PDB file of N, CA and C in Angstrom:
ATOM      1  N   UNK A   8     -27.401  11.479  28.693  1.00  0.00           N
ATOM      2  CA  UNK A   8     -27.854  11.137  27.363  1.00  0.00           C
ATOM      3  C   UNK A   8     -29.226  11.743  27.088  1.00  0.00           C
ATOM      4  N   UNK A   9     -30.089  11.766  28.102  1.00  0.00           N
ATOM      5  CA  UNK A   9     -31.452  12.261  27.930  1.00  0.00           C
ATOM      6  C   UNK A   9     -31.479  13.723  27.507  1.00  0.00           C
ATOM      7  N   UNK A  10     -30.490  14.487  27.881  1.00  0.00           N
ATOM      8  CA  UNK A  10     -30.509  15.909  27.518  1.00  0.00           C
ATOM      9  C   UNK A  10     -30.294  16.127  26.023  1.00  0.00           C
ATOM     10  N   UNK A  11     -29.801  15.115  25.313  1.00  0.00           N
ATOM     11  CA  UNK A  11     -29.564  15.238  23.879  1.00  0.00           C
ATOM     12  C   UNK A  11     -30.748  14.765  23.035  1.00  0.00           C
ATOM     13  N   UNK A  12     -31.718  14.129  23.659  1.00  0.00           N
ATOM     14  CA  UNK A  12     -32.853  13.561  22.927  1.00  0.00           C
ATOM     15  C   UNK A  12     -34.100  14.419  23.094  1.00  0.00           C
ATOM     16  N   UNK A  13     -34.867  14.519  22.020  1.00  0.00           N
ATOM     17  CA  UNK A  13     -36.125  15.266  22.053  1.00  0.00           C
ATOM     18  C   UNK A  13     -37.123  14.562  22.966  1.00  0.00           C
ATOM     19  N   UNK A  14     -38.052  15.286  23.544  1.00  0.00           N
ATOM     20  CA  UNK A  14     -39.077  14.673  24.408  1.00  0.00           C
ATOM     21  C   UNK A  14     -39.895  13.603  23.684  1.00  0.00           C
ATOM     22  N   UNK A  15     -40.158  13.805  22.374  1.00  0.00           N
ATOM     23  CA  UNK A  15     -40.925  12.811  21.613  1.00  0.00           C
ATOM     24  C   UNK A  15     -40.188  11.471  21.555  1.00  0.00           C
ATOM     25  N   UNK A  16     -38.879  11.550  21.432  1.00  0.00           N
ATOM     26  CA  UNK A  16     -38.072  10.328  21.378  1.00  0.00           C
ATOM     27  C   UNK A  16     -38.015   9.685  22.763  1.00  0.00           C
ATOM     28  N   UNK A  17     -37.868  10.490  23.778  1.00  0.00           N
ATOM     29  CA  UNK A  17     -37.799   9.960  25.144  1.00  0.00           C
ATOM     30  C   UNK A  17     -39.105   9.282  25.564  1.00  0.00           C
ATOM     31  N   UNK A  18     -40.234   9.723  25.006  1.00  0.00           N
ATOM     32  CA  UNK A  18     -41.518   9.141  25.398  1.00  0.00           C
ATOM     33  C   UNK A  18     -41.852   7.858  24.638  1.00  0.00           C
ATOM     34  N   UNK A  19     -41.017   7.490  23.675  1.00  0.00           N
ATOM     35  CA  UNK A  19     -41.269   6.260  22.915  1.00  0.00           C
ATOM     36  C   UNK A  19     -41.002   5.032  23.781  1.00  0.00           C
ATOM     37  N   UNK A  20     -41.753   3.976  23.498  1.00  0.00           N
ATOM     38  CA  UNK A  20     -41.571   2.710  24.206  1.00  0.00           C
ATOM     39  C   UNK A  20     -40.796   1.741  23.320  1.00  0.00           C
ATOM     40  N   UNK A  21     -40.056   0.869  23.944  1.00  0.00           N
ATOM     41  CA  UNK A  21     -39.276  -0.126  23.200  1.00  0.00           C
ATOM     42  C   UNK A  21     -40.211  -1.112  22.509  1.00  0.00           C
ATOM     43  N   UNK A  22     -39.767  -1.625  21.377  1.00  0.00           N
ATOM     44  CA  UNK A  22     -40.516  -2.630  20.630  1.00  0.00           C
ATOM     45  C   UNK A  22     -40.425  -3.953  21.376  1.00  0.00           C
ATOM     46  N   UNK A  23     -41.562  -4.573  21.628  1.00  0.00           N
ATOM     47  CA  UNK A  23     -41.596  -5.853  22.343  1.00  0.00           C
ATOM     48  C   UNK A  23     -41.756  -6.998  21.349  1.00  0.00           C
ATOM     49  N   UNK A  24     -40.862  -7.946  21.407  1.00  0.00           N
ATOM     50  CA  UNK A  24     -40.918  -9.116  20.531  1.00  0.00           C
ATOM     51  C   UNK A  24     -41.741 -10.194  21.224  1.00  0.00           C
ATOM     52  N   UNK A  25     -42.759 -10.682  20.528  1.00  0.00           N
ATOM     53  CA  UNK A  25     -43.606 -11.717  21.106  1.00  0.00           C
ATOM     54  C   UNK A  25     -42.899 -13.063  21.071  1.00  0.00           C
ATOM     55  N   UNK A  26     -43.208 -13.903  22.042  1.00  0.00           N
ATOM     56  CA  UNK A  26     -42.638 -15.244  22.107  1.00  0.00           C
ATOM     57  C   UNK A  26     -43.167 -16.076  20.941  1.00  0.00           C
ATOM     58  N   UNK A  27     -42.276 -16.676  20.168  1.00  0.00           N
ATOM     59  CA  UNK A  27     -42.671 -17.460  18.995  1.00  0.00           C
ATOM     60  C   UNK A  27     -42.533 -18.958  19.228  1.00  0.00           C
ATOM     61  N   UNK A  28     -42.440 -19.385  20.476  1.00  0.00           N
ATOM     62  CA  UNK A  28     -42.296 -20.801  20.785  1.00  0.00           C
ATOM     63  C   UNK A  28     -43.489 -21.581  20.246  1.00  0.00           C
ATOM     64  N   UNK A  29     -43.215 -22.596  19.455  1.00  0.00           N
ATOM     65  CA  UNK A  29     -44.269 -23.448  18.922  1.00  0.00           C
ATOM     66  C   UNK A  29     -44.927 -22.928  17.659  1.00  0.00           C
ATOM     67  N   UNK A  30     -44.563 -21.742  17.215  1.00  0.00           N
ATOM     68  CA  UNK A  30     -45.155 -21.188  16.001  1.00  0.00           C
ATOM     69  C   UNK A  30     -44.306 -21.538  14.785  1.00  0.00           C
ATOM     70  N   UNK A  31     -44.941 -21.648  13.636  1.00  0.00           N
ATOM     71  CA  UNK A  31     -44.231 -21.877  12.384  1.00  0.00           C
ATOM     72  C   UNK A  31     -43.977 -20.540  11.719  1.00  0.00           C
ATOM     73  N   UNK A  32     -42.768 -20.321  11.273  1.00  0.00           N
ATOM     74  CA  UNK A  32     -42.423 -19.075  10.602  1.00  0.00           C
ATOM     75  C   UNK A  32     -42.575 -19.285   9.097  1.00  0.00           C
ATOM     76  N   UNK A  33     -43.776 -19.139   8.611  1.00  0.00           N
ATOM     77  CA  UNK A  33     -44.034 -19.402   7.200  1.00  0.00           C
ATOM     78  C   UNK A  33     -43.371 -18.369   6.296  1.00  0.00           C
ATOM     79  N   UNK A  34     -43.116 -17.164   6.801  1.00  0.00           N
ATOM     80  CA  UNK A  34     -42.445 -16.157   5.991  1.00  0.00           C
ATOM     81  C   UNK A  34     -40.949 -16.442   5.863  1.00  0.00           C
ATOM     82  N   UNK A  35     -40.438 -17.365   6.648  1.00  0.00           N
ATOM     83  CA  UNK A  35     -39.021 -17.709   6.612  1.00  0.00           C
ATOM     84  C   UNK A  35     -38.771 -18.971   5.791  1.00  0.00           C
ATOM     85  N   UNK A  36     -39.784 -19.414   5.051  1.00  0.00           N
ATOM     86  CA  UNK A  36     -39.680 -20.587   4.183  1.00  0.00           C
ATOM     87  C   UNK A  36     -39.328 -21.847   4.971  1.00  0.00           C
ATOM     88  N   UNK A  37     -39.854 -21.980   6.183  1.00  0.00           N
ATOM     89  CA  UNK A  37     -39.634 -23.175   6.982  1.00  0.00           C
ATOM     90  C   UNK A  37     -40.683 -24.221   6.637  1.00  0.00           C
ATOM     91  N   UNK A  38     -40.275 -25.458   6.625  1.00  0.00           N
ATOM     92  CA  UNK A  38     -41.175 -26.571   6.348  1.00  0.00           C
ATOM     93  C   UNK A  38     -41.688 -27.111   7.680  1.00  0.00           C
ATOM     94  N   UNK A  39     -43.011 -27.184   7.869  1.00  0.00           N
ATOM     95  CA  UNK A  39     -43.537 -27.669   9.141  1.00  0.00           C
ATOM     96  C   UNK A  39     -43.437 -29.183   9.315  1.00  0.00           C
ATOM     97  N   UNK A  40     -43.016 -29.902   8.288  1.00  0.00           N
ATOM     98  CA  UNK A  40     -42.958 -31.367   8.335  1.00  0.00           C
ATOM     99  C   UNK A  40     -41.512 -31.842   8.348  1.00  0.00           C
ATOM    100  N   UNK A  41     -41.237 -32.868   9.141  1.00  0.00           N
ATOM    101  CA  UNK A  41     -39.888 -33.446   9.185  1.00  0.00           C
ATOM    102  C   UNK A  41     -39.685 -34.364   7.987  1.00  0.00           C
ATOM    103  N   UNK A  42     -38.438 -34.529   7.593  1.00  0.00           N
ATOM    104  CA  UNK A  42     -38.118 -35.469   6.520  1.00  0.00           C
ATOM    105  C   UNK A  42     -38.303 -36.893   7.026  1.00  0.00           C
ATOM    106  N   UNK A  43     -38.697 -37.808   6.136  1.00  0.00           N
ATOM    107  CA  UNK A  43     -38.788 -39.213   6.543  1.00  0.00           C
ATOM    108  C   UNK A  43     -37.411 -39.716   7.003  1.00  0.00           C
ATOM    109  N   UNK A  44     -37.357 -40.633   7.967  1.00  0.00           N
ATOM    110  CA  UNK A  44     -36.078 -41.120   8.490  1.00  0.00           C
ATOM    111  C   UNK A  44     -35.125 -41.638   7.414  1.00  0.00           C
ATOM    112  N   UNK A  45     -35.641 -42.361   6.417  1.00  0.00           N
ATOM    113  CA  UNK A  45     -34.764 -42.886   5.362  1.00  0.00           C
ATOM    114  C   UNK A  45     -34.122 -41.745   4.579  1.00  0.00           C
ATOM    115  N   UNK A  46     -34.881 -40.687   4.323  1.00  0.00           N
ATOM    116  CA  UNK A  46     -34.346 -39.541   3.589  1.00  0.00           C
ATOM    117  C   UNK A  46     -33.343 -38.775   4.448  1.00  0.00           C
ATOM    118  N   UNK A  47     -33.599 -38.676   5.744  1.00  0.00           N
ATOM    119  CA  UNK A  47     -32.643 -38.036   6.647  1.00  0.00           C
ATOM    120  C   UNK A  47     -31.309 -38.772   6.623  1.00  0.00           C
ATOM    121  N   UNK A  48     -31.367 -40.099   6.652  1.00  0.00           N
ATOM    122  CA  UNK A  48     -30.149 -40.911   6.638  1.00  0.00           C
ATOM    123  C   UNK A  48     -29.384 -40.721   5.339  1.00  0.00           C
ATOM    124  N   UNK A  49     -30.087 -40.799   4.223  1.00  0.00           N
ATOM    125  CA  UNK A  49     -29.433 -40.647   2.917  1.00  0.00           C
ATOM    126  C   UNK A  49     -28.845 -39.251   2.757  1.00  0.00           C
ATOM    127  N   UNK A  50     -29.586 -38.244   3.156  1.00  0.00           N
ATOM    128  CA  UNK A  50     -29.097 -36.873   3.063  1.00  0.00           C
ATOM    129  C   UNK A  50     -27.870 -36.683   3.946  1.00  0.00           C
ATOM    130  N   UNK A  51     -27.894 -37.272   5.134  1.00  0.00           N
ATOM    131  CA  UNK A  51     -26.750 -37.196   6.035  1.00  0.00           C
ATOM    132  C   UNK A  51     -25.509 -37.830   5.434  1.00  0.00           C
ATOM    133  N   UNK A  52     -25.673 -38.964   4.763  1.00  0.00           N
ATOM    134  CA  UNK A  52     -24.533 -39.625   4.113  1.00  0.00           C
ATOM    135  C   UNK A  52     -23.944 -38.742   3.026  1.00  0.00           C
ATOM    136  N   UNK A  53     -24.814 -38.185   2.197  1.00  0.00           N
ATOM    137  CA  UNK A  53     -24.331 -37.360   1.079  1.00  0.00           C
ATOM    138  C   UNK A  53     -23.685 -36.071   1.562  1.00  0.00           C
ATOM    139  N   UNK A  54     -24.299 -35.418   2.547  1.00  0.00           N
ATOM    140  CA  UNK A  54     -23.710 -34.186   3.071  1.00  0.00           C
ATOM    141  C   UNK A  54     -22.410 -34.467   3.811  1.00  0.00           C
ATOM    142  N   UNK A  55     -22.351 -35.611   4.491  1.00  0.00           N
ATOM    143  CA  UNK A  55     -21.139 -35.969   5.213  1.00  0.00           C
ATOM    144  C   UNK A  55     -19.955 -36.221   4.300  1.00  0.00           C
ATOM    145  N   UNK A  56     -20.216 -36.558   3.045  1.00  0.00           N
ATOM    146  CA  UNK A  56     -19.143 -36.825   2.089  1.00  0.00           C
ATOM    147  C   UNK A  56     -18.631 -35.549   1.417  1.00  0.00           C
ATOM    148  N   UNK A  57     -19.324 -34.436   1.587  1.00  0.00           N
ATOM    149  CA  UNK A  57     -18.918 -33.181   0.946  1.00  0.00           C
ATOM    150  C   UNK A  57     -17.921 -32.423   1.812  1.00  0.00           C
ATOM    151  N   UNK A  58     -16.942 -31.768   1.180  1.00  0.00           N
ATOM    152  CA  UNK A  58     -15.970 -30.968   1.935  1.00  0.00           C
ATOM    153  C   UNK A  58     -16.551 -29.587   2.261  1.00  0.00           C
ATOM    154  N   UNK A  59     -17.541 -29.532   3.152  1.00  0.00           N
ATOM    155  CA  UNK A  59     -18.224 -28.275   3.458  1.00  0.00           C
ATOM    156  C   UNK A  59     -17.346 -27.293   4.229  1.00  0.00           C
ATOM    157  N   UNK A  60     -16.215 -27.748   4.714  1.00  0.00           N
ATOM    158  CA  UNK A  60     -15.322 -26.867   5.450  1.00  0.00           C
ATOM    159  C   UNK A  60     -14.355 -26.123   4.534  1.00  0.00           C
ATOM    160  N   UNK A  61     -14.502 -26.274   3.229  1.00  0.00           N
ATOM    161  CA  UNK A  61     -13.605 -25.629   2.264  1.00  0.00           C
ATOM    162  C   UNK A  61     -14.388 -24.728   1.326  1.00  0.00           C
ATOM    163  N   UNK A  62     -13.767 -23.603   0.932  1.00  0.00           N
ATOM    164  CA  UNK A  62     -14.361 -22.739  -0.076  1.00  0.00           C
ATOM    165  C   UNK A  62     -14.160 -23.382  -1.441  1.00  0.00           C
ATOM    166  N   UNK A  63     -15.079 -23.138  -2.383  1.00  0.00           N
ATOM    167  CA  UNK A  63     -14.874 -23.680  -3.730  1.00  0.00           C
ATOM    168  C   UNK A  63     -13.706 -22.967  -4.409  1.00  0.00           C
ATOM    169  N   UNK A  64     -13.216 -23.544  -5.486  1.00  0.00           N
ATOM    170  CA  UNK A  64     -12.125 -22.932  -6.236  1.00  0.00           C
ATOM    171  C   UNK A  64     -12.530 -21.572  -6.781  1.00  0.00           C
ATOM    172  N   UNK A  65     -11.561 -20.783  -7.182  1.00  0.00           N
ATOM    173  CA  UNK A  65     -11.847 -19.421  -7.628  1.00  0.00           C
ATOM    174  C   UNK A  65     -12.558 -19.356  -8.971  1.00  0.00           C
ATOM    175  N   UNK A  66     -12.389 -20.374  -9.827  1.00  0.00           N
ATOM    176  CA  UNK A  66     -13.041 -20.311 -11.141  1.00  0.00           C
ATOM    177  C   UNK A  66     -14.416 -20.980 -11.139  1.00  0.00           C
ATOM    178  N   UNK A  67     -14.721 -21.837 -10.228  1.00  0.00           N
ATOM    179  CA  UNK A  67     -16.025 -22.472 -10.016  1.00  0.00           C
ATOM    180  C   UNK A  67     -16.633 -22.972 -11.328  1.00  0.00           C
ATOM    181  N   UNK A  68     -15.867 -23.640 -12.126  1.00  0.00           N
ATOM    182  CA  UNK A  68     -16.339 -24.146 -13.419  1.00  0.00           C
ATOM    183  C   UNK A  68     -17.439 -25.191 -13.264  1.00  0.00           C
ATOM    184  N   UNK A  69     -17.426 -25.960 -12.204  1.00  0.00           N
ATOM    185  CA  UNK A  69     -18.418 -27.028 -12.038  1.00  0.00           C
ATOM    186  C   UNK A  69     -19.835 -26.477 -11.874  1.00  0.00           C
ATOM    187  N   UNK A  70     -19.969 -25.231 -11.452  1.00  0.00           N
ATOM    188  CA  UNK A  70     -21.284 -24.643 -11.253  1.00  0.00           C
ATOM    189  C   UNK A  70     -21.821 -23.952 -12.498  1.00  0.00           C
ATOM    190  N   UNK A  71     -20.996 -23.777 -13.504  1.00  0.00           N
ATOM    191  CA  UNK A  71     -21.438 -23.041 -14.697  1.00  0.00           C
ATOM    192  C   UNK A  71     -22.068 -23.931 -15.702  1.00  0.00           C
TER     193      UNK A  71
END
């Protein structure tokens, strides 16, 4: 493989990804604060009642 690559390409170093453990990714729109327990419970109830395993209908009138 090396015989097909230019010397400039062969001398390049791989990109090193830094460890992000414990860091907040503010560019990813993450919230650094947890939801209050009561809100977590209520949200869980509402999400649990939704048929998230199904695609919406083809006409999607409810969203318009």
